[in-house]
Coordinates of C-alpha atoms and ligand atoms in Angstrom, one line a residue:
X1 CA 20.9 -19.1 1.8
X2 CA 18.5 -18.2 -0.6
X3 CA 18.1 -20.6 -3.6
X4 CA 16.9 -18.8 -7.0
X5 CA 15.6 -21.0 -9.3
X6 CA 18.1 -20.8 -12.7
X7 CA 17.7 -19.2 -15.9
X8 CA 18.6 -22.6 -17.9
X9 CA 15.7 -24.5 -15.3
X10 CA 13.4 -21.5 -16.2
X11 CA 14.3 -21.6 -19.8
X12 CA 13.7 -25.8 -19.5
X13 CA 10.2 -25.0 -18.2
X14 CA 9.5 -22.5 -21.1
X15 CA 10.4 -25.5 -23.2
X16 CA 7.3 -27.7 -21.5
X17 CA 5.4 -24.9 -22.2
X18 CA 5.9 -25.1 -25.9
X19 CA 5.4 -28.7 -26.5
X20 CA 1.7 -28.2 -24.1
X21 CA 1.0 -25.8 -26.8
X22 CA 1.6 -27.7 -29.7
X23 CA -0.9 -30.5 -27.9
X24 CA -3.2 -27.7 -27.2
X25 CA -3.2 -26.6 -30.9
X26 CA -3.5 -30.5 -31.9
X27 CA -6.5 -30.2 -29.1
X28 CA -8.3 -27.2 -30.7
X29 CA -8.4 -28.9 -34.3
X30 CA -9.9 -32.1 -33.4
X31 CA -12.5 -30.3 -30.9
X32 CA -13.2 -27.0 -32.6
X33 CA -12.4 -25.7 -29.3
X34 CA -9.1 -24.3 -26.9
X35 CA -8.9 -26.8 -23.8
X36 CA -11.0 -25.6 -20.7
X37 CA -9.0 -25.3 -17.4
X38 CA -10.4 -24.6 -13.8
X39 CA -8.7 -23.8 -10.8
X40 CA -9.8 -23.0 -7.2
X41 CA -8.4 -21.7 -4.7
X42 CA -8.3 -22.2 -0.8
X43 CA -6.8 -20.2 1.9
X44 CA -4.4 -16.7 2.1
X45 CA -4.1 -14.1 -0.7
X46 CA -0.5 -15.8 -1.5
X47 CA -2.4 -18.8 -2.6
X48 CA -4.3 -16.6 -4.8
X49 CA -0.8 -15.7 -5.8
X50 CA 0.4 -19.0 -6.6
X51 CA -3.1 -20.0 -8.3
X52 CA -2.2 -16.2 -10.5
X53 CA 1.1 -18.0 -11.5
X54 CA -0.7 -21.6 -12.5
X55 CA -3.0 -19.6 -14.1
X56 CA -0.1 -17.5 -16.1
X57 CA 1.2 -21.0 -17.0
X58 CA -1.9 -22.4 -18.1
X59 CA -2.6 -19.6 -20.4
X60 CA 0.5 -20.0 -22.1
X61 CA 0.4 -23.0 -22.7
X62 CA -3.0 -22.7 -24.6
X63 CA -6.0 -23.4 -22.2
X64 CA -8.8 -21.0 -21.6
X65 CA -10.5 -21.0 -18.7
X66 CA -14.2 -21.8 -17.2
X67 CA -15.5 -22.0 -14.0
X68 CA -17.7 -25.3 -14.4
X69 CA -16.2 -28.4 -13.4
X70 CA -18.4 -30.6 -15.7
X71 CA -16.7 -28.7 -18.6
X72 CA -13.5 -28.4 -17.8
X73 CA -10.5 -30.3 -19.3
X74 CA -8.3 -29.9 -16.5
X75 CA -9.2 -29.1 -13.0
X76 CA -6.3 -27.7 -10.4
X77 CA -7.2 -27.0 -6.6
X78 CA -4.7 -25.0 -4.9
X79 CA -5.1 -26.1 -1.7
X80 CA -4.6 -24.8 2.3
X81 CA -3.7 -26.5 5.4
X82 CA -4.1 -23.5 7.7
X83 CA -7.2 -25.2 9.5
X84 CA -9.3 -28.8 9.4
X85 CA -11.8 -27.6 7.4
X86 CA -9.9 -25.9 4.4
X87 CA -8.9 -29.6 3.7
X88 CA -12.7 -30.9 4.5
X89 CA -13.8 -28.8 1.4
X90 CA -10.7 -29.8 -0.5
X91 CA -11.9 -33.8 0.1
X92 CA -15.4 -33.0 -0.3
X93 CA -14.5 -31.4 -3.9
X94 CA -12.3 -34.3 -4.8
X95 CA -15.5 -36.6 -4.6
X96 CA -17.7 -34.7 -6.6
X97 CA -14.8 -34.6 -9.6
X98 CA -15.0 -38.1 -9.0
X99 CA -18.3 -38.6 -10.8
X100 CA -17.4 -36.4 -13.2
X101 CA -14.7 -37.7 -14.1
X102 CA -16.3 -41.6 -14.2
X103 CA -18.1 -39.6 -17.4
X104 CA -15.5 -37.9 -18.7
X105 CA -11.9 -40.3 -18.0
X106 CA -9.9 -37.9 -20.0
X107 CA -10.1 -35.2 -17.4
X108 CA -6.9 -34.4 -15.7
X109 CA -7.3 -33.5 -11.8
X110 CA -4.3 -31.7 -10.3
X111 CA -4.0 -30.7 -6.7
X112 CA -0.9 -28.2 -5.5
X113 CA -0.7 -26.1 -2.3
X114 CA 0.1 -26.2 1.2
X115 CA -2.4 -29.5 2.1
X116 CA -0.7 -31.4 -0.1
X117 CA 3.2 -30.7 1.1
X118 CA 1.9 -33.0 3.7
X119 CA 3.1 -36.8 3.7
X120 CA 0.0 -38.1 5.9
X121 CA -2.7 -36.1 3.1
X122 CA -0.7 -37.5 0.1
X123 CA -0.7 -40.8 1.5
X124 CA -4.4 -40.4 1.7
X125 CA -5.1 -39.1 -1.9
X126 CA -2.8 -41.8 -3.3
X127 CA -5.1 -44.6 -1.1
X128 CA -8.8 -43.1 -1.8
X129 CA -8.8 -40.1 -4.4
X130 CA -6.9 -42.4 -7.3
X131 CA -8.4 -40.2 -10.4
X132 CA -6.3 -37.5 -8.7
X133 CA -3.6 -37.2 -11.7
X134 CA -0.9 -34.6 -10.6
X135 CA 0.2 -33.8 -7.0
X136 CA 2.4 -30.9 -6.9
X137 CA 3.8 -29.2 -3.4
X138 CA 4.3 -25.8 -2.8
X139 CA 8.1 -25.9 -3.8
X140 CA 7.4 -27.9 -7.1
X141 CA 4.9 -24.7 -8.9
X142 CA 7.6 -23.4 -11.1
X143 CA 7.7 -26.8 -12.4
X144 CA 4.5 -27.0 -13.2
X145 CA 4.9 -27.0 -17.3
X146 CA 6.9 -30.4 -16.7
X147 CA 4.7 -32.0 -14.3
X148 CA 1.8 -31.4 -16.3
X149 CA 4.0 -32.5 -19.5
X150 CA 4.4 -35.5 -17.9
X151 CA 0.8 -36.5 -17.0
X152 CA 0.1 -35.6 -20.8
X153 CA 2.6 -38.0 -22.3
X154 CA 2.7 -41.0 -19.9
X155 CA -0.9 -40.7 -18.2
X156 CA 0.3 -42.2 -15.1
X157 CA 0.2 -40.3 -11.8
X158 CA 2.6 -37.6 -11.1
X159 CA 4.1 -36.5 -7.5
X160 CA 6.4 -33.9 -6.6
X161 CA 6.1 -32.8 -3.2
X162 CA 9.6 -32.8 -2.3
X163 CA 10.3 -31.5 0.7
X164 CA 12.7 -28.5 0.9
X165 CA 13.4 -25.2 2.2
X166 CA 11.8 -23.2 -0.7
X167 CA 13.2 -21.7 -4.0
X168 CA 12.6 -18.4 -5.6
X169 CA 11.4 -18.4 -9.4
X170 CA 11.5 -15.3 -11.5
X171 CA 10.3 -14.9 -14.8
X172 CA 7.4 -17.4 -15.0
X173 CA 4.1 -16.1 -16.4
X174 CA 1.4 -14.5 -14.5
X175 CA -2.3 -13.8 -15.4
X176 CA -4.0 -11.4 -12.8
X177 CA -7.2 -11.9 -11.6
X178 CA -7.4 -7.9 -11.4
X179 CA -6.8 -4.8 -13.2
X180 CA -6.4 -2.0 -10.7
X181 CA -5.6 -4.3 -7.9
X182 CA -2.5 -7.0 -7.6
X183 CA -0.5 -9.0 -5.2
X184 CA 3.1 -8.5 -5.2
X185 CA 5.0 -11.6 -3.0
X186 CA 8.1 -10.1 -1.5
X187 CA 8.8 -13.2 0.7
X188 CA 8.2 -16.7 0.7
X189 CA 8.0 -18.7 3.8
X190 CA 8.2 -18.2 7.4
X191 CA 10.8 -19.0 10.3
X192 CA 8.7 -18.3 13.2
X193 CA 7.1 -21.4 14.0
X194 CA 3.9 -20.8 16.2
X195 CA 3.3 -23.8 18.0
X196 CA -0.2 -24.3 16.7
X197 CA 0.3 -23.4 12.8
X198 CA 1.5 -25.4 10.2
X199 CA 2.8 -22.9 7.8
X200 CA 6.6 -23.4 8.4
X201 CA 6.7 -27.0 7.7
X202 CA 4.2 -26.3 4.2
X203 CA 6.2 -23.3 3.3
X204 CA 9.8 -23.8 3.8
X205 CA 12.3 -21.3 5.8
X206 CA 11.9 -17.0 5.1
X207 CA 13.3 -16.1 1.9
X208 CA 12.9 -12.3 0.2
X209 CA 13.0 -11.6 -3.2
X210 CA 15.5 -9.7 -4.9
X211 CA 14.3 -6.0 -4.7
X212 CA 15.0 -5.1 -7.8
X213 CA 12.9 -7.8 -8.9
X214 CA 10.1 -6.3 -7.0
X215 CA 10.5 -3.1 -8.0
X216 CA 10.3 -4.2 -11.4
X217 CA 7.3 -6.2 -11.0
X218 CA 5.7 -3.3 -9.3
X219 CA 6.8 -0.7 -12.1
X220 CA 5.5 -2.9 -15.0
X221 CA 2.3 -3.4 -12.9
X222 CA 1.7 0.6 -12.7
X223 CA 2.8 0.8 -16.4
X224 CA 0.1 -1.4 -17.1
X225 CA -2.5 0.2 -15.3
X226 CA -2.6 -1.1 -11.4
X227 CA -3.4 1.5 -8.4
X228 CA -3.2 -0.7 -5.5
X229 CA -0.5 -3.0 -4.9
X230 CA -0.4 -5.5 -1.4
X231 CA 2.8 -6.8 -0.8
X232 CA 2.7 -10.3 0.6
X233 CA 4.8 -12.3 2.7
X234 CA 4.4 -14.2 6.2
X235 CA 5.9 -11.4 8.3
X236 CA 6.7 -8.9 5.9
X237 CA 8.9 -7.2 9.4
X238 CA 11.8 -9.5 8.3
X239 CA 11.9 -8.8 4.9
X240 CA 15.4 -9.0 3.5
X241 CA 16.7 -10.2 6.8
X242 CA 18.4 -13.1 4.9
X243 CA 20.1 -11.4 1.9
X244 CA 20.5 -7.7 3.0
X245 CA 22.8 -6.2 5.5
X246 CA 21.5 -3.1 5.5
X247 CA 18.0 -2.9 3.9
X248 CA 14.6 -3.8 5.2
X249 CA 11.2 -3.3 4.8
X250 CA 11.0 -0.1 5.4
X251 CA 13.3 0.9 2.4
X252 CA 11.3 -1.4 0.6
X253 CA 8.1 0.4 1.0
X254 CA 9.9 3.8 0.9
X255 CA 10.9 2.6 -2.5
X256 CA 7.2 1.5 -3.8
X257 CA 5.9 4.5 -2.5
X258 CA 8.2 6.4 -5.6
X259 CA 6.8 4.6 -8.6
X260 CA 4.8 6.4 -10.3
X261 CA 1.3 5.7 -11.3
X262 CA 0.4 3.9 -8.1
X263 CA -2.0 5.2 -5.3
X264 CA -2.4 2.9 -2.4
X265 CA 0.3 0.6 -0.7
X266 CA -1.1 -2.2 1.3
X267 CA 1.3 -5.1 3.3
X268 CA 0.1 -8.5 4.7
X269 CA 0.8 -9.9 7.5
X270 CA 2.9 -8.1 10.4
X271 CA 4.2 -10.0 13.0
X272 CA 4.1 -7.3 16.5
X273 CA 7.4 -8.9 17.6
X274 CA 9.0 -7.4 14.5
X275 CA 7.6 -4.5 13.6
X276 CA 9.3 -1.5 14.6
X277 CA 9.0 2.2 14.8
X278 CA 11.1 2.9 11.9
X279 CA 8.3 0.8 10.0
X280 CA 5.9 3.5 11.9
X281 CA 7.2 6.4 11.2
X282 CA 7.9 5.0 6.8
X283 CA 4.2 4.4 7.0
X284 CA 3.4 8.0 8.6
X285 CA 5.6 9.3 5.7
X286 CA 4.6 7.6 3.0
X287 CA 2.0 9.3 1.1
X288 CA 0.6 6.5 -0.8
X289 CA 1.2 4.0 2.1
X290 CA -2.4 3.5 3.4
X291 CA -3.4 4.2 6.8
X292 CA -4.7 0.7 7.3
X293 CA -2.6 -2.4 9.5
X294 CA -3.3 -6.1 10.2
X295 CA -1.5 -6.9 13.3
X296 CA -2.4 -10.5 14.3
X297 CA -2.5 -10.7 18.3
X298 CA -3.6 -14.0 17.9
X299 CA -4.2 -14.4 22.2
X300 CA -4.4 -12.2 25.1
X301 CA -3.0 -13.9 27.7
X302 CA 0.8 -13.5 28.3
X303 CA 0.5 -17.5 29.6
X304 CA -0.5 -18.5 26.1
X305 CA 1.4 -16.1 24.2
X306 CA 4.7 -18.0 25.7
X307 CA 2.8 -21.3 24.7
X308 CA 2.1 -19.9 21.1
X309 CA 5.7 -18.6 20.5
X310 CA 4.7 -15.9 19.9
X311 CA 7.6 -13.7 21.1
X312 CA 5.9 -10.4 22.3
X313 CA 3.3 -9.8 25.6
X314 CA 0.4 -8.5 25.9
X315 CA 1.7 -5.2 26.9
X316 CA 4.5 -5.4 24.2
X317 CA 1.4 -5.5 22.0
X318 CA -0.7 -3.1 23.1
X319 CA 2.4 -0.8 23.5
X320 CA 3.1 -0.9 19.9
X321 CA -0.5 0.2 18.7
X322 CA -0.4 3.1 21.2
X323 CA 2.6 4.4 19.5
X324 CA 1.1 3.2 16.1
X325 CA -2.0 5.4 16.8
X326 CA 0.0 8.5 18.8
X327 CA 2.3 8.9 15.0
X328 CA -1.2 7.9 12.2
X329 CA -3.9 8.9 14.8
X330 CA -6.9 7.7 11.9
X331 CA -5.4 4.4 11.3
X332 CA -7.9 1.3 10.6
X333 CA -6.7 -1.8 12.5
X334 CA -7.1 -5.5 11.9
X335 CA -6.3 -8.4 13.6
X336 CA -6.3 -12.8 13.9
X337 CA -7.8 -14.2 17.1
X338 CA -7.6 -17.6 18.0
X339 CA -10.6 -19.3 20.5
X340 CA -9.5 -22.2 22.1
X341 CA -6.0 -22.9 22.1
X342 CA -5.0 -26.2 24.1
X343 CA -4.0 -24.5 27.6
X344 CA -6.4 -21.5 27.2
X345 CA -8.3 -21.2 30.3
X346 CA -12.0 -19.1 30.5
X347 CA -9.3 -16.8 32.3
X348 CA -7.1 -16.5 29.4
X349 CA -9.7 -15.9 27.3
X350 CA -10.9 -12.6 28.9
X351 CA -7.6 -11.4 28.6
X352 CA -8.4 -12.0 24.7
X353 CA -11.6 -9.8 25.2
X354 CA -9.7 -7.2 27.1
X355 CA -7.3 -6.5 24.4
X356 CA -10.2 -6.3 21.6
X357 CA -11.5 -3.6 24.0
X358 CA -8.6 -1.3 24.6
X359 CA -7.5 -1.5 20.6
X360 CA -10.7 -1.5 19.6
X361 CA -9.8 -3.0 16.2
X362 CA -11.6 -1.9 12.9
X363 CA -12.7 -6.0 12.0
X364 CA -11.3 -8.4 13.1
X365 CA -10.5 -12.2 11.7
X366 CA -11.4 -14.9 14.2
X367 CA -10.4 -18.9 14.3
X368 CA -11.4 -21.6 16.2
X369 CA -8.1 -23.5 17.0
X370 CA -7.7 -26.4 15.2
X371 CA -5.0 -28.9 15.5
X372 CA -2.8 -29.1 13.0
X373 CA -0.7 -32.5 12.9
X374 CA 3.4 -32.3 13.1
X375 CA 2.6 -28.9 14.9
X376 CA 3.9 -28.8 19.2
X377 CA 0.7 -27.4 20.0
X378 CA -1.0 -31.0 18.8
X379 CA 0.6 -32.2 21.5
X380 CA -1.1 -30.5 24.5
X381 CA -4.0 -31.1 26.2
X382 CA -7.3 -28.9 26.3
X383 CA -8.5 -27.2 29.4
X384 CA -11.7 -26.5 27.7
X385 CA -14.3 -28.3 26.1
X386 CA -15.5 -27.8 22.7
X387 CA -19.3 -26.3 24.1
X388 CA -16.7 -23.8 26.0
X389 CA -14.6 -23.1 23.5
X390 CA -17.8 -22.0 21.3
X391 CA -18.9 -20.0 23.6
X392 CA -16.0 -17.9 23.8
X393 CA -16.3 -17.9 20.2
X394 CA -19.7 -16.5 19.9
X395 CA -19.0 -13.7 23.2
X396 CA -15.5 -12.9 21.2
X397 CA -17.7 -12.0 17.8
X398 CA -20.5 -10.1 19.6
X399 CA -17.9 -8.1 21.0
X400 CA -16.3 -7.5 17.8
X401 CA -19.2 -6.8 16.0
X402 CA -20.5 -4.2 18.2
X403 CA -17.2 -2.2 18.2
X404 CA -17.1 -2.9 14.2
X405 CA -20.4 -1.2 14.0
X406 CA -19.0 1.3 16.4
X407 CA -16.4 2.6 14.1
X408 CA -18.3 2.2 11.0
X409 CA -20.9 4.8 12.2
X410 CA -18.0 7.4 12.4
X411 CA -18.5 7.7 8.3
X412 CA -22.2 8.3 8.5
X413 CA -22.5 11.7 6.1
X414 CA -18.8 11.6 5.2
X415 CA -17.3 12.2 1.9
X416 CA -14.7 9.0 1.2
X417 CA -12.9 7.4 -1.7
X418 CA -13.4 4.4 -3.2
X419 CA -11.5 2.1 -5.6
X420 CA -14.5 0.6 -7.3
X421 CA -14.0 -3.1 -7.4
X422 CA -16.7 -4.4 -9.2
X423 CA -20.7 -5.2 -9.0
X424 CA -21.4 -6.2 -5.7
X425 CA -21.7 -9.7 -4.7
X426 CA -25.0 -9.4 -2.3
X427 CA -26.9 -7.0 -4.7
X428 CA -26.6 -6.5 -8.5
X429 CA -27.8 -3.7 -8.5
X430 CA -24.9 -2.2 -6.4
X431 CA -21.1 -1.2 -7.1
X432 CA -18.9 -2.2 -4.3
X433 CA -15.5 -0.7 -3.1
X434 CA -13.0 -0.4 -0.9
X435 CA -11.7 2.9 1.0
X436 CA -8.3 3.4 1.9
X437 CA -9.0 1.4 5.2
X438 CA -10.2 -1.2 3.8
X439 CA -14.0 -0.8 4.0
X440 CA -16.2 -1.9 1.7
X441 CA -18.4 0.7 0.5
X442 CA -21.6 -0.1 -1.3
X443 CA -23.4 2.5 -4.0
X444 CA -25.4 2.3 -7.0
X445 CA -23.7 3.3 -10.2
X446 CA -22.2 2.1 -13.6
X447 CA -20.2 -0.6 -13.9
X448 CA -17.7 1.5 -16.4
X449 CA -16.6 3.3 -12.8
X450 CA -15.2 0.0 -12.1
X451 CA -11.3 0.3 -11.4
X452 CA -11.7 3.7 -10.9
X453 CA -11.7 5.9 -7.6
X454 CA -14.7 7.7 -6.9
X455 CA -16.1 9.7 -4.0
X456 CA -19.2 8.3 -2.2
X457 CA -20.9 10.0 0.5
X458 CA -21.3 7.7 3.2
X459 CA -25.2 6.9 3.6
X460 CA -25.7 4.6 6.4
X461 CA -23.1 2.2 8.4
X462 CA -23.2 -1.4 9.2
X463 CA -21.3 -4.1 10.7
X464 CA -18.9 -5.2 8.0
X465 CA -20.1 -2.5 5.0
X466 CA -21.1 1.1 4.4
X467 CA -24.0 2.1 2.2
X468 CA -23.4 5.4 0.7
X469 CA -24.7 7.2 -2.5
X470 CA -22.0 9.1 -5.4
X471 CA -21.1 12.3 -4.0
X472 CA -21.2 15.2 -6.4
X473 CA -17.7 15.8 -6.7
X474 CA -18.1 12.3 -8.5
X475 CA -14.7 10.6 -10.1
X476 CA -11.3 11.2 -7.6
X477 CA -8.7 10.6 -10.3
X478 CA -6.0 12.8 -9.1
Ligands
LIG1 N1 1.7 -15.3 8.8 C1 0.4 -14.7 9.1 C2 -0.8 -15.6 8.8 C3 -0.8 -17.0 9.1 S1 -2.2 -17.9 8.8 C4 0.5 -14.4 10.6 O1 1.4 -14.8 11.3 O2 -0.3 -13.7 11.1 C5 -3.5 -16.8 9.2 C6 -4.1 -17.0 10.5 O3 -4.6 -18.3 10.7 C7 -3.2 -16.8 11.7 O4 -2.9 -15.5 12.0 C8 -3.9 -17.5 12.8 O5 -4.8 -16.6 13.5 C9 -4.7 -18.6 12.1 N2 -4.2 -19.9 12.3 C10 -3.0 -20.4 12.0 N3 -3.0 -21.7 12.5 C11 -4.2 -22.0 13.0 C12 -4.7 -23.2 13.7 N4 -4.0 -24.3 13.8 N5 -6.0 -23.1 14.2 C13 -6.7 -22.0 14.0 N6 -6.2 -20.9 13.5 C14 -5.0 -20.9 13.0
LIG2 FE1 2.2 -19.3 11.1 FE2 3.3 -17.8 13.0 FE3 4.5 -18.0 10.7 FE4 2.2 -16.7 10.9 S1 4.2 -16.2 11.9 S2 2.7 -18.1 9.3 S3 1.1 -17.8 12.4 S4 4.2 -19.7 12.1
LIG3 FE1 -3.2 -21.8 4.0 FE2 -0.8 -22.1 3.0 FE3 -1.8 -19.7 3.2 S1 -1.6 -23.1 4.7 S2 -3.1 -19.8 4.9 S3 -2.6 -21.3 1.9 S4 0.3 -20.3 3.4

């Protein structure tokens, strides 16, 4: 049963929002300025999501925003629990803000997210990080004008990290990090339960969102100017599994692929024991659905497959991308890997290695397994040690990187478009883009193509980017 937050609760939280404003007004006299806000964020793109939604939030209620901690007013990490050292950086962050704030008391330091939906890490932040002020969970964001309400009046620390399965909230604010690109959630939470991942337990049980709700979002997002949309969720496969009788995610897209204004349809994350050949053959019809999949594997070996959870074999797997690249013969294929899991064996491991070959995937995002407390996997012992398990690591990555390069040198002297995202981040000097696959393409040029589609002719490939130069036929608005 999928619980939707009410209108009155919404309407409540719009009220919080009011009264921060009024303070924020009071704030603005007495300092000549609008309170400063900063948040970070840790982990997958529907953090970023979330942290888009604080932000949304924050904006209405008055604050502007800053990136420097030392001048910031409030301070909110939204944090991830995928891996050990997403929550090392989250600590190591917390100490820094603790000098600051010695300086400046009146700070408020919030902390949301997936780590913190853990008893064991809010045990710990309540012990050692005290001039944390606000602890919210990953089911408590809509209330977020409340919480932060309450911290204002009473000054005392504030935790909600109730556990639940998960709500849906509609109708909260949202301030997008981007104009031509935005996530769209679909889904929240996941049921699948991986042995090694901590996900389910952080993110409560699979729930969809209306789809008229998404279609709306989506349409109001095209109206507004935005080309690309991702749709977000877990395993986007089951999508409407627990409200629909008869439609899925394949209707979904078909319906996204109609609104008008958009030109590229992106989804994240597939799980391979879900998805389906009716999902191949929407994304072979759908014009604006890009030829582009990430298809986490995750392991080779059938042995740890079954010790994962995963549901599917190797040949299940590799069967399904065969028939993926027999219907979209050009498609660009991603993937997760993880090195190391408790049972994996060097055997295992070149199982792993033979997949990467045979698929030959277009990048690929690789983990070192990390154990994840509450998890079954934490329970196993390794066969491996850590110098091993680096190892395999390191041989994994070469691999990769050659058949990366590989596929990148296809482009040399091609023709492609690009949605310019912006200047690029290892040379000012350079726009940077994406194609349709999802590689980034780097070229000198104005920053007012930014947003816009253009065609670059591909100059010289690398590893993880393409060098190209504007192609004559310059702007490819359609
Ligand atoms: N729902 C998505 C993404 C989950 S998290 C999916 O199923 O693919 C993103 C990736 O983190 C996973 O695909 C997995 O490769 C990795 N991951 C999850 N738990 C991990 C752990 N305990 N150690 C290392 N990598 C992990
Ligand atoms: Fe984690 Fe598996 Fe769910 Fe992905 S599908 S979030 S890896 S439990
Ligand atoms: Fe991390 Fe939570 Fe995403 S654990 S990967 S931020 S769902």
């Amino acid at each position: 049963m999928t619980v939707t937050v009410s209108k009155e609760e919404i309407e409540k939280q719009k009220a919080f929002i009011y009264k921060i404003k009024q303070r924020c007004k009071r704030f603005a006299v007495s300092h000549g300025r609008s309170p400063l806000a900063l948040t970070e964020t840790y982990g997958c793109q529907q953090n970023e999501n979330d942290t888009e939604r604080i932000r949304g939030i924050l904006e209405e209620c008055g604050f502007e925003f800053t990136g420097d901690a030392n001048a910031a007013d409030i301070v909110i990490y939204n944090t991830c629990a995928v891996r050990e050292n997403a929550e090392q950086k989250v600590f190591g962050r917390l100490g820094i803000l603790k000098h600051i704030k010695e300086a400046r008391p009146e700070m408020i330091i919030g902390l949301c997210g997936c780590m913190v939906q853990q008893a064991h890490i809010t045990e710990r932040i309540r012990e050692k990080y005290s001039h944390v002020d606000l602890i919210f969970g990953t089911h408590a964001l809509h209330k977020l004008p409340e919480l932060l309400c309450g911290v204002l009046d009473g000054g005392n620390k504030i935790v909600d990290i109730q556990d639940s399965d998960g709500f849906i909230a509609e109708g909260l604010p949202v301030k997008r990090s981007d104009k031509s690109k935005a996530w769209v959630s679909i889904m929240y939470g996941c049921n699948n339960f991986c042995t090694y991942c901590i996900v389910p337990y952080v993110r409560g049980r699979e729930r969809s969102r209306r789809r008229e709700d998404i279609i709306g979002e989506i349409k109001g997002l095209a109206a507004d100017g935005v080309t690309e949309v991702t749709l977000l969720g877990q395993n986007v496969n089951s999508y409407g599994k627990d409200i629909y009788e008869d439609y899925d995610f394949s209707e979904l897209l078909k319906a996204v692929n109609e609104i008008e204004g958009l030109r590229r349809i992106r989804f994240v994350t597939s799980h391979p024991k879900d998805f389906s050949d009716k999902l191949i053959d929407t994304m072979a019809e759908c014009k604006k659905v890009c030829r582009q999949l990430h298809l986490p594997f995750q392991a080779g070996s059938d042995r740890v497959l079954r010790e994962m959870n995963r549901g599917y074999t190797k040949e299940e797997y590799l069967d399904k991308i065969r028939r993926l690249k027999a219907r979209i013969p050009d498609i660009a294929l991603s993937t997760d890997v993880i090195v190391g899991f408790p049972t994996e064996t060097d055997e295992d491991f070149l199982e792993t290695l033979d997949v990467l070959e045979k698929v030959r995937f277009d990048n690929i995002f690789s983990f070192i397994y990390s154990r994840r407390e509450g998890t079954p996997a934490a329970k196993l012992d390794f066969v491996l040690s850590d110098e091993d398990i680096h190892r395999n690591f390191d041989r994994l990555l070469e691999i990769q990187n050659r058949i990366s390069k590989e596929k990148n040198l296809v482009f040399e002297g091609q023709v492609v478009d690009v949605l310019v995202d912006g200047v690029s981040k290892t040379d000012k000097n350079m726009l940077s883009g994406r194609m349709e696959n999802t590689k980034i393409v780097n070229f000198p040029g104005p920053k007012s193509l930014c947003g816009r589609y253009v065609r670059v002719r591909v100059t010289e490939a690398h590893t993880w980017s393409l060098n190209g130069v504007l192609a004559d036929e310059g702007i490819a608005e359609d």
